[in-house]
Structures are given as structure tokens and as C-alpha cells.
Amino acid sequence: MSSPKVGFVSLGCPKALVDSERILTQLRTEGYAITPDYNDADVVVVNTCGFIDSAKAESLDAIGEAIAENGRVIVTGCMGVEESVIRDVHPSVLAVTGPQQYEQVVRAVHEAAPPNLQHAPYIDLVPPQGIKLTPRHYAYLKISEGCNHRCSFCIIPSMRGDLVSRPIGDVMGEAERLVNAGVKELLVISQDTSAYGVDVKFRSGFWNGRPIKTHMTQLSEALAGFGVWTRLHYVYPYPHVDEVIPLMAEGKILPYLDIPFQHASPRILKLMKRPAFEDKTLARIKRWREICPDLTLRSTFIVGFPGETEDEFQYLLDWMSEAQLDRVGCFQYSPVTGAKANELPDAVPDEVKQERWDRFMAHQQAISTERLAQKVGREIDVLIDEIDEDGAIGRSSADAPEIDGNVFVSSERTLQPGDMVRVRINDSDEYDLYGQAI
Ligand code: SF4
């Protein structure tokens, strides 16, 4: 009897990707085959994203495509919390489950395509680190679910609930398995990495018999022991974030902080109900850079938030000039169904949002270009992601996969994805660096 086959469509953010990996690991362990072909699959699982309305529309389209191509579809992920919306559009879906409901998804798969009971889980070859959807040499490490904040533009807490930290022993165990399986870079993710452990009062857990506090700093120190790159995402500028800067300066974790500032104007930040905002952020950035001059700061911003005046927007541009961030993404505000910010007065007209977005991007591009140009002539470590006909493409400590720039590397020797090489930088542009392996 052959193994039942499952098709899998994974949409959304890195956090959703981690959910997909866990579901796939479980199914594979039970003897299911994973197929990239709709026609070949006994059932198709669609892991959806419900973060903003355009993502919901994309999720509904993906469900529609799977129904048209295969007909037997299970929906999971963030959009699963809106079961009635999904069933209105696609009444034939077999089951709808929400984010992190791994057991329910797996149960729905069992019903739609019963497992082959002759399968022997201890004999079948499942890599201990699970089935990865990312390249083998980097992996996302999810340390908590949910969020205790209530930012007015965000509906994640209503979808995912309050913060629940994973036990530190589990996180360390997963990191160890990933490193043993060849992962060279761990990307620590959550909704709020700096809040790790708040829900359990930072209690100590155990890993390999050693006590470690459930806290971002102690986690960072422990992860440093694996000797691979550790990159922190979604950190808010709480005072204790200062503690990880020396770890970065000592080369224990990557000198990289992804802090979603979203705005700089105190009034707009208040309307956004952003956590950990204080008007001394610029002074702290300056101090961090004094301690760790190689620190890369990445952030995202929203322009055209309801009520944003031209003066407040200009304040943001001035702040950007001072902050000199390295990597920046920017969104034009768009209402998300269910978000409190929709009730705010003085919506910014679309053409003004577009005009501010254009100005913001031009302003930041000049800053990024200048900061990258300062790297020309230096030697840096580069992790190779892929090889194409022109050479190798990799990333430095300053570049997270998918969202930041690349380093294009020429080399006289043959390079492979996952190689770590020393590169002399000889050119730069707005986003990327160019160099020669040495
Ligand atoms: S910190 Fe704010 S934006 Fe981030 S998940 Fe929590 S509520 Fe949403």
C-alpha cells in the first residue's frame, strides 16, 4: 500500500512558515508523502495569512485554486480564525483550523486521507530537524506565540492571543537539532522577541541539565554557544535590549537588530499604541553604535496613518536623517478589518499617502546608499545562499534573508550554498554590495 500524498501551500510570514514546517514534520513522521503536484495529492493543505486585507484576498485565491485543481482542501493558519468568511466563498473546504492548531490540521488530514498504518515511524527516514521549506543553511527559530500589546493597526493579538513563551529547553533543543543538521544561521522570531519570558516571569528552564532563564539576553548567550550566526528579529527598544549590544560587540550574536519603529512622531506613536516608545530612542541608538560600531539597524515604518500631518511626516524624515538606519521598509497605511485604528478620524487621502511614501523612500535610499558605500574596501564574512551563472550570491551579517540586500561575490574557487567566505568589498549601490572572495 503506497503512502497517502499531501499537497501543501504555505502563504504569509516567516512565522507561518515555521507552522508549515511543524505540520509537514508531523505528517512525514506518520508516513505521508509530500507532493508538489495538486493532481497527485490526496488532499491539499493551505496555510493562509490574514494579516492585512490583501493577504486575505491572496489566501482566498489560493484556496480557490487548490479547490479547482484538486477539490479536497483543508485550510489552516491566520485566516482560519475567520471560518465563516472562508466558507461563504468556498463552501466545499473540508476543514478550517486556525494558527498553531497543528493537531487539528493533522486530524483533518487523517480524516481526508487516512494514514498508511503499515508505516513504521522509527524506520522511515525523517530528518530529526523536520522538513524545512527554507534553504538548509538557515532556519527560523520561533520562541513565542501571540503578543501582549494592542497596537491600534494590528489584529494579531485578537487572532493569536496573548504572549505565550516556548520553554527555553524546547527552543534550545530545536536550535541544537537545526545546527546538527547543518544550519549556519538561526533567525529568532516571534511577535515581540524582547518580551520573551514575560508571561512566565522569566523563570529558569533546563537544557542539557543546565539552568537558563527564559529571557532574550540569556537565550542569546546560550544560542551563541552553537557557534553559528544568530539574528534577532522583532525586538522592541525596551531598556533590557541594551544588554544584548555587548554580546553583538563581542561577536557572539550578529550585530543586527530588527526593530519595527513604525513612526517617530510622539503623537502618532501614541495613536498607534506602540510599545516601548520613548523620546530618547535616538540617544540610545547612538549609544548602541558607540558600543558596537558594526551594528546594523533594520526597521519598518507606516506613512499616512490616520491624522498624520505634513509636520509629523517631516518630523519622521528628520528623525530618519538622525537615526541613520541601515535597512528600512515602508508601508502606506491601509485599514485592516477589525483594527482599532479604523475608528480614528482624519484619514489621509491616497494621493498624499503615495506622495509621502515616495518622499520617504527617496530620503531613506540616500541614507542606505551612503551607509553601504562606507563598506567598500572592507573585508566581511558572507554566507552564500545561491549560485547562478554570474557567480555566488550571499549575505553579510547586515542582511537578513528575503528582506535585506545581497552580497554578489566573484570567486576563483567553486562555492556552494551554505559556504561561509571572507569577501573584499569593491562596490556598492542602493541595496547591495559587490566583492571578491579572498
Ligand atoms: S507588537 Fe503590535 S504590531 Fe506587533 S504583533 Fe503585537 S500588537 Fe501587533
PDB file of C-alpha atoms and ligand atoms in Angstrom, residues 147 149-151 153-154 156-157 191-192 236 274-275, ligand 1:
ATOM      1  CA  CYS A 147       1.512  39.298  21.788  1.00  0.00           C
ATOM      2  CA  HIS A 149       0.456  44.644  23.011  1.00  0.00           C
ATOM      3  CA  ARG A 150      -2.546  46.142  21.327  1.00  0.00           C
ATOM      4  CA  CYS A 151      -1.149  48.303  18.529  1.00  0.00           C
ATOM      5  CA  PHE A 153      -3.364  48.997  13.420  1.00  0.00           C
ATOM      6  CA  CYS A 154      -2.801  45.319  14.224  1.00  0.00           C
ATOM      7  CA  ILE A 156      -2.555  39.771  15.523  1.00  0.00           C
ATOM      8  CA  PRO A 157      -3.354  39.691  19.283  1.00  0.00           C
ATOM      9  CA  GLN A 191       5.727  38.820  17.604  1.00  0.00           C
ATOM     10  CA  ASP A 192       7.847  40.507  20.275  1.00  0.00           C
ATOM     11  CA  TYR A 236      11.313  46.491  20.742  1.00  0.00           C
ATOM     12  CA  ARG A 274       3.265  51.285  20.133  1.00  0.00           C
ATOM     13  CA  PRO A 275       5.186  49.509  22.902  1.00  0.00           C
TER      14      PRO A 275
HETATM   15  S1  SF4 B   1       3.613  44.408  18.892  1.00  0.00           S
HETATM   16 FE1  SF4 B   1       1.873  45.477  17.980  1.00  0.00          FE
HETATM   17  S2  SF4 B   1       2.156  45.151  15.740  1.00  0.00           S
HETATM   18 FE2  SF4 B   1       3.397  43.609  16.795  1.00  0.00          FE
HETATM   19  S3  SF4 B   1       2.047  41.813  16.953  1.00  0.00           S
HETATM   20 FE3  SF4 B   1       1.869  42.965  18.886  1.00  0.00          FE
HETATM   21  S4  SF4 B   1       0.066  44.254  18.545  1.00  0.00           S
HETATM   22 FE4  SF4 B   1       0.751  43.577  16.521  1.00  0.00          FE
END
